[in-house]
Structures are given as C-alpha cells and as structure tokens.
Short mmCIF file of C-alpha atoms in Angstrom, two decimals:
data_model
loop_
_atom_site.label_atom_id
_atom_site.label_comp_id
_atom_site.label_asym_id
_atom_site.label_seq_id
_atom_site.Cartn_x
_atom_site.Cartn_y
_atom_site.Cartn_z
CA MET A 1 111.91 52.84 54.19
CA LYS A 2 113.08 53.83 57.54
CA PRO A 3 111.87 57.60 57.27
CA VAL A 4 108.17 56.24 56.67
CA ILE A 5 108.25 53.98 59.80
CA GLY A 6 109.63 56.60 61.98
CA LEU A 7 107.21 58.85 61.07
CA TRP A 8 104.63 56.46 61.77
CA PHE A 9 105.71 55.83 65.19
CA CYS A 10 106.14 59.86 65.67
CA SER A 11 102.36 60.04 64.81
CA MET A 12 101.45 57.65 67.24
CA LYS A 13 103.78 59.56 69.99
CA PHE A 14 101.81 62.33 69.63
CA VAL A 15 98.28 61.56 69.21
CA PHE A 16 97.22 62.69 72.13
CA GLN A 17 98.30 66.00 71.42
CA ALA A 18 96.28 65.99 68.13
CA MET A 19 93.26 65.36 70.13
CA ALA A 20 93.78 69.30 71.43
CA VAL A 21 93.16 70.41 67.92
CA PRO A 22 89.29 70.93 67.94
CA PRO A 23 87.45 69.26 65.15
CA SER A 24 85.49 71.92 62.43
CA GLY A 25 82.39 71.29 60.26
CA PRO A 26 80.46 68.19 59.82
CA GLN A 27 83.10 66.33 61.96
CA LYS A 28 82.72 68.83 65.06
CA THR A 29 78.87 68.52 64.76
CA PHE A 30 79.06 64.73 64.88
CA LEU A 31 81.31 64.82 67.45
CA ASN A 32 79.19 67.01 69.45
CA THR A 33 75.84 65.32 68.94
CA CYS A 34 77.60 61.68 69.64
CA LEU A 35 78.69 63.42 73.14
CA LYS A 36 75.35 64.70 74.19
CA LEU A 37 73.65 61.30 73.19
CA CYS A 38 76.44 59.55 75.19
CA ARG A 39 75.65 62.04 78.53
CA ARG A 40 71.93 61.78 78.42
CA ALA A 41 72.21 57.78 78.14
CA ALA A 42 75.10 57.89 81.06
CA GLY A 43 72.93 60.02 83.00
CA ALA A 44 70.17 57.57 83.65
CA SER A 45 72.29 55.32 85.71
CA THR A 46 75.37 54.95 87.60
CA MET A 47 76.57 52.32 85.15
CA LEU A 48 77.16 53.10 81.88
CA PRO A 49 74.88 50.93 79.40
CA SER A 50 76.83 48.12 77.55
CA LEU A 51 75.73 49.68 74.01
CA VAL A 52 76.67 53.13 74.87
CA VAL A 53 80.35 51.91 76.34
CA SER A 54 80.59 50.18 72.87
CA ALA A 55 79.73 53.77 71.20
CA LEU A 56 82.16 55.61 73.74
CA PHE A 57 85.04 53.34 72.54
CA ILE A 58 84.04 53.64 68.97
CA LEU A 59 83.62 57.45 69.31
CA LEU A 60 87.40 57.49 71.14
CA THR A 61 88.99 55.57 68.11
CA LEU A 62 87.55 57.95 65.70
CA VAL A 63 88.54 61.10 67.68
CA LEU A 64 92.12 59.33 68.02
CA ALA A 65 92.29 58.13 64.35
CA ASN A 66 91.15 61.90 63.33
CA GLY A 67 94.00 63.53 65.45
CA ALA A 68 97.12 61.27 63.97
CA ARG A 69 95.71 62.29 60.52
CA ARG A 70 95.89 65.73 61.57
CA LEU A 71 99.23 65.12 62.97
CA LEU A 72 100.05 63.73 59.40
CA ASP A 73 99.36 67.01 57.69
CA ARG A 74 101.44 69.07 60.04
CA LEU A 75 104.64 66.54 60.03
CA VAL A 76 104.96 64.95 56.87
CA LYS A 77 105.30 66.79 53.85
CA ASP A 78 106.23 63.65 51.28
CA SER A 79 102.83 63.00 49.67
CA PHE A 80 103.39 59.10 49.41
CA MET A 81 105.04 58.83 52.83
CA ARG A 82 101.69 60.62 54.05
CA LEU A 83 99.42 58.28 51.86
CA LEU A 84 101.18 55.36 53.10
CA LEU A 85 100.44 56.24 57.00
CA GLN A 86 97.19 57.55 56.02
CA GLU A 87 96.66 54.23 55.10
CA ALA A 88 97.85 52.55 58.31
CA ILE A 89 95.40 54.97 60.38
CA ALA A 90 92.55 54.20 58.30
CA ALA A 91 93.06 50.63 58.90
CA PHE A 92 93.58 50.65 62.13
CA GLU A 93 90.60 52.63 62.65
CA LEU A 94 88.44 50.45 60.56
CA CYS A 95 89.53 47.51 62.63
CA ALA A 96 89.58 48.71 65.72
CA CYS A 97 85.75 50.18 65.39
CA CYS A 98 84.84 46.83 63.62
CA PHE A 99 85.92 45.00 66.48
CA GLU A 100 83.88 46.56 68.80
CA LEU A 101 80.89 46.15 66.30
CA ILE A 102 81.70 42.43 66.78
CA ILE A 103 80.50 43.00 70.72
CA VAL A 104 77.18 44.77 69.32
CA ALA A 105 76.50 42.37 67.28
CA ASP A 106 76.92 39.76 69.60
CA ASN A 107 74.80 41.13 72.21
CA PHE A 108 72.55 43.56 70.62
CA GLY A 109 71.74 41.96 67.42
CA VAL A 110 72.89 42.20 63.99
CA SER A 111 70.52 45.31 63.22
CA ALA A 112 72.15 47.20 65.98
CA TYR A 113 75.45 46.08 64.21
CA GLY A 114 73.98 47.38 60.52
CA ILE A 115 73.09 50.54 62.06
CA PHE A 116 76.53 51.55 63.37
CA LEU A 117 78.21 50.25 60.38
CA PHE A 118 75.89 52.08 58.13
CA LEU A 119 76.77 55.71 60.39
CA LEU A 120 80.72 54.93 60.14
CA THR A 121 81.16 54.13 56.48
CA ILE A 122 79.65 57.68 55.97
CA TRP A 123 81.84 59.32 58.22
CA TRP A 124 84.76 57.25 56.83
CA ALA A 125 83.82 58.61 53.32
CA PHE A 126 84.10 61.98 54.66
CA ASN A 127 87.11 61.72 56.45
CA TRP A 128 89.72 59.17 54.70
CA GLY A 129 90.79 61.03 52.06
CA ASP A 130 92.48 59.15 49.57
CA ALA A 131 93.13 56.02 51.59
CA THR A 132 91.02 52.98 51.35
CA ALA A 133 92.09 50.69 54.13
CA CYS A 134 91.66 47.77 51.58
CA PRO A 135 94.45 46.04 49.31
CA TYR A 136 91.92 45.32 46.46
CA THR A 137 91.40 48.76 45.55
CA HIS A 138 95.35 49.16 44.89
CA ILE A 139 94.76 45.49 42.61
CA GLU A 140 92.32 47.50 40.70
CA ASP A 141 94.52 50.12 40.10
CA VAL A 142 97.34 47.66 38.89
CA VAL A 143 94.76 46.14 36.38
CA LEU A 144 93.72 49.46 35.28
CA GLY A 145 97.27 50.90 34.88
CA ASN A 146 97.01 53.56 37.49
CA THR A 147 99.62 52.10 39.63
CA ASP A 148 102.34 49.29 39.70
CA ILE A 149 102.76 46.17 41.74
CA ARG A 150 105.45 47.13 43.78
CA THR A 151 103.56 50.16 45.06
CA ALA A 152 100.10 48.43 45.35
CA VAL A 153 102.30 45.64 47.87
CA LEU A 154 103.86 48.43 49.60
CA ILE A 155 100.55 50.07 50.34
CA SER A 156 98.98 46.82 51.40
CA ALA A 157 101.68 46.00 53.98
CA PHE A 158 101.09 49.40 55.74
CA GLU A 159 97.24 48.66 55.64
CA LEU A 160 97.65 45.18 57.24
CA ALA A 161 100.30 46.65 59.98
CA GLY A 162 97.65 49.06 60.91
CA GLY A 163 94.93 46.49 61.35
CA MET A 164 97.08 43.91 62.96
CA ILE A 165 98.51 46.95 65.54
CA SER A 166 94.61 47.68 66.07
CA PHE A 167 94.15 44.26 68.06
CA LYS A 168 96.39 45.23 70.93
CA TYR A 169 94.46 48.55 71.23
CA VAL A 170 91.37 46.87 71.34
CA GLN A 171 92.99 44.20 73.81
CA LEU A 172 93.62 47.02 76.31
CA LEU A 173 90.52 48.78 76.28
CA TRP A 174 88.54 45.52 76.39
CA SER A 175 90.43 44.28 79.43
CA LEU A 176 89.24 47.17 81.34
CA GLU A 177 86.17 45.35 81.32
CA ILE A 178 84.23 48.80 81.93
CA SER A 179 80.78 46.88 80.75
CA GLU A 180 79.16 43.18 81.26
CA THR A 181 79.72 42.69 77.18
CA HIS A 182 83.61 43.08 77.60
CA ARG A 183 84.19 40.41 80.18
CA ASP A 184 86.50 37.59 79.22
CA ARG A 185 86.64 39.06 75.95
CA ALA A 186 90.16 40.49 75.73
CA PHE A 187 92.16 37.26 76.11
CA GLY A 188 89.28 35.13 75.12
CA GLU A 189 89.28 32.83 72.34
CA CYS A 190 87.94 33.61 68.82
CA PHE A 191 86.30 31.54 66.12
CA THR A 192 85.68 31.88 62.63
CA ASP A 193 82.73 33.26 61.11
CA LEU A 194 82.63 31.22 57.98
CA GLN A 195 79.59 28.91 58.38
CA VAL A 196 79.73 27.61 54.91
CA PRO A 197 82.23 25.29 52.72
CA VAL A 198 85.13 27.33 51.94
CA LEU A 199 84.72 27.73 48.10
CA TYR A 200 81.14 29.18 48.65
CA GLY A 201 82.73 31.65 51.09
CA ALA A 202 85.02 32.63 48.59
CA ALA A 203 82.18 32.95 45.98
CA ILE A 204 79.96 35.12 48.87
CA GLU A 205 83.15 37.17 49.26
CA GLY A 206 84.07 37.49 45.72
CA THR A 207 80.80 38.04 44.37
CA ALA A 208 79.51 40.97 47.30
CA THR A 209 82.69 42.41 47.13
CA CYS A 210 82.00 42.74 42.89
CA LEU A 211 78.92 44.35 43.75
CA CYS A 212 80.05 46.80 46.29
CA ARG A 213 82.67 47.98 43.80
CA ILE A 214 80.36 48.38 40.70
CA ALA A 215 77.85 50.61 42.73
CA SER A 216 80.26 52.32 44.37
CA ASN A 217 81.88 53.24 40.65
CA ALA A 218 78.34 53.51 39.50
CA LEU A 219 77.46 56.38 41.87
CA SER A 220 80.91 57.95 41.60
CA GLU A 221 79.82 58.97 37.71
CA PHE A 222 76.52 59.78 38.40
CA LYS A 223 77.14 61.55 41.45
CA PRO A 224 73.61 61.71 42.63
CA ARG A 225 72.27 63.40 46.21
CA PHE A 226 73.03 61.80 48.96
CA SER A 227 75.52 59.61 46.94
CA THR A 228 77.71 58.84 50.23
CA ALA A 229 74.83 57.48 51.96
CA ILE A 230 73.38 55.40 49.31
CA ASP A 231 76.74 53.67 48.84
CA SER A 232 76.88 52.78 52.43
CA PHE A 233 73.46 51.67 52.74
CA ILE A 234 74.47 49.34 49.53
CA SER A 235 77.68 48.25 51.16
CA THR A 236 76.29 47.91 54.67
CA SER A 237 73.14 45.76 53.16
CA LEU A 238 75.22 43.02 51.66
CA VAL A 239 77.43 42.97 54.59
CA VAL A 240 74.47 42.25 56.83
CA ALA A 241 73.05 39.69 54.11
CA ALA A 242 76.47 37.98 54.33
CA PHE A 243 76.96 37.93 57.77
CA ASP A 244 76.05 34.69 58.64
CA TYR A 245 77.18 33.11 56.14
CA SER A 246 80.90 34.12 55.52
CA GLY A 247 81.08 36.97 58.14
CA GLY A 248 80.49 39.86 55.35
CA TYR A 249 83.90 41.34 55.70
CA PHE A 250 84.43 42.06 52.11
CA ASN A 251 88.09 43.63 52.69
CA PRO A 252 91.35 41.27 53.27
CA VAL A 253 92.78 43.52 55.93
CA LEU A 254 89.72 43.46 57.42
CA ALA A 255 89.28 39.95 57.99
CA THR A 256 92.73 38.98 58.69
CA SER A 257 92.80 41.44 61.86
CA LEU A 258 89.73 40.44 63.05
CA LYS A 259 89.82 36.70 62.07
CA TYR A 260 93.63 35.44 61.60
CA GLY A 261 94.04 32.51 64.04
CA CYS A 262 90.65 31.68 65.24
CA ARG A 263 89.76 28.59 65.36
CA GLY A 264 87.52 26.74 62.56
CA ASN A 265 89.60 27.69 59.78
CA THR A 266 93.12 26.94 58.53
CA LEU A 267 95.36 29.75 57.17
CA ILE A 268 95.06 28.54 53.55
CA GLU A 269 90.97 28.52 53.64
CA HIS A 270 91.23 32.03 55.37
CA VAL A 271 93.34 33.31 52.46
CA VAL A 272 91.32 31.68 49.73
CA VAL A 273 87.71 32.89 51.17
CA TYR A 274 89.20 36.47 52.54
CA TRP A 275 92.19 37.31 50.07
CA VAL A 276 91.51 35.05 47.14
CA GLY A 277 87.66 35.60 46.98
CA ALA A 278 87.58 39.45 47.65
CA SER A 279 90.35 40.22 45.32
CA LEU A 280 88.84 38.31 42.30
CA GLY A 281 85.60 39.62 42.90
CA ALA A 282 87.33 43.43 42.74
CA VAL A 283 88.93 42.46 39.87
CA ALA A 284 86.45 41.24 38.15
CA SER A 285 84.01 44.32 38.84
CA VAL A 286 86.85 46.57 36.82
CA PHE A 287 85.74 44.20 33.42
CA VAL A 288 81.96 44.09 34.57
CA TYR A 289 81.85 47.54 34.97
CA GLN A 290 83.77 48.19 31.48
CA HIS A 291 81.42 45.68 29.79
CA PRO A 292 79.21 47.65 26.95
CA THR A 293 76.04 45.46 28.43
CA VAL A 294 76.50 46.83 32.05
CA GLN A 295 77.49 50.37 30.45
CA LYS A 296 74.10 50.56 28.49
CA LEU A 297 72.24 49.02 31.64
CA LEU A 298 73.63 51.64 33.45
CA PHE A 299 73.96 54.81 31.24
CA GLY A 300 71.51 53.61 28.70
CA HIS A 301 72.50 55.44 25.58
CA LYS A 302 74.18 58.70 27.24
CA GLU A 303 77.58 58.93 25.86
CA LYS A 304 80.16 58.90 28.96
CA GLU A 305 82.64 61.91 29.08
CA GLU A 306 86.21 60.58 27.98
#
C-alpha cells in the first residue's frame, strides 16, 4: 500500500514534466484544434470571454491528466499499482472537468453543458484505457465473478480520493477569478441538485445508470461504426434528461466529489440517491442484459459467440 501511495505523490510532483512530452495521433489533433479555437476567441477581445475561460480550464485539466498518465507508464511497472493510480487520475480529471461544467450549465444553459459533456466523454473513452473512474463498474465485476470485493473496494477508494482532491485544484483555479462566472465560486456555498424526493431521486439515478450500462454493453458486442460517439450521445442525453431532477450524475464518485456537504441533503440521503441508487441500477443492468428476452430483443435469433 505504501509504494502505491508514494507513486501517486511522485506522479503528481512530476506532472508538469510530462507535459513536455508532445501528444500524438488523435490527441495532438484534438488539442491543436482546441488551442486554435481558443486563440481566435481570445483575439476578439482583450478579456477572454467566460465560455472560453471554462474551455481553457477544461483543456488544462485534460493536458495535466494526460501528462500524469504518461508518467505512470514510465515510472510504474506493476500493472495493478498502475491501474489504481490510473483510476485516481481519471476520477480527478472527470470531477475537475465536471466542476467547470457546472459553471457552463449555470451561465450558458444545459445545451452548452451537454455539448461539452458529449465531447469530453468521447475524449475519455479514447484516453482512459482500463480506468473507469466509477465504483459500480467494479461492483458489476464482483457480480460477474471477474474480481473480488477487496479489489473492488480498493480501486473505488483510489477513485474517491482522486475525485475529492480535484476540489482543491478547482478551488485554486476559481480563486483566480479570471472571468465573471468564477467570481465568488471558489469559496461560495453549494446546494444539492436533488429536486425530487429521495426515493424518486434514487430511482432516477438507478434507472438511468441501468440504461447506460445496457447500452454500453450492447454497443461493445455490436461494435457498430462510431460506437463511442453513439455511447456518448446516449449517456449525455440521459444526463441532460435527469439534470433538473437528480442532477444526472450516474456515478457515485462524481456525485460525492461535486456535491458532498452541499446544503439540501443529509449524508444518508446523499448516499441513498447517488451511491445506493446508481449501484443498484448497475447491478440490475447485469441481470437485465443477460435476460433471454432482452438478448432476443437485442440480437434476435443470432447466436452469440461464447
């Protein structure tokens, strides 16, 4: 355990060195395009528009996380240790970006939020590797017999640690108050996104999580063209649909990192909605997806490969 923690702090210490390693392939194209758009927007005014500032903050987070992953590949040889740290970095990246997406949603609407989330989800699918930044995927593995409870808990703990650390990083960036939309946000009071009774909220998070997981599993078997974009569109659509009711987190680590301690919910209510609800939805997706009726609906009379 001590070597894992030591490697985590080591990777954070040298993250800026990793940024010196130039990205390649789709990553380079994506980053260059974003930088060009940001430069054009910045050239229109002496003060950067608020939406551009949010985009730049998100871009900075993507670059830092990508640099940290590159360092892991160089420094960490043990595959399990590397996975733990990859999960922590992925959770940090996810939560830090979604903190900024709150700013986008509050000031530019849910549509802008949805577009950012759609693009980010595609980016994460191509860059996270085996990391998921989501505890219930490991619960699914336990149910399927692919891992044990101890491993699932340990991985989830690293994910939660990465997500919680992201708040301090975001707080630092927001405290700079580069744009109007960041003013008084770094140390301001936060409020829960749950706008419905607790059990309704848990049902929304659970049902949407179940649908997301079924869609992801089906796409992984069908392997259609643009499957990543299709998966991203489905999950983003469900998030937007649930946005005004439960917040549409569908991820316990994300919900806790962004909303733990916010006014409007007790700890028990938070756990019931965002941990129990989402986790039960994920477990249900395993059994629903394997049900003969669902398999016939999805695959018809086609025999699945063993």
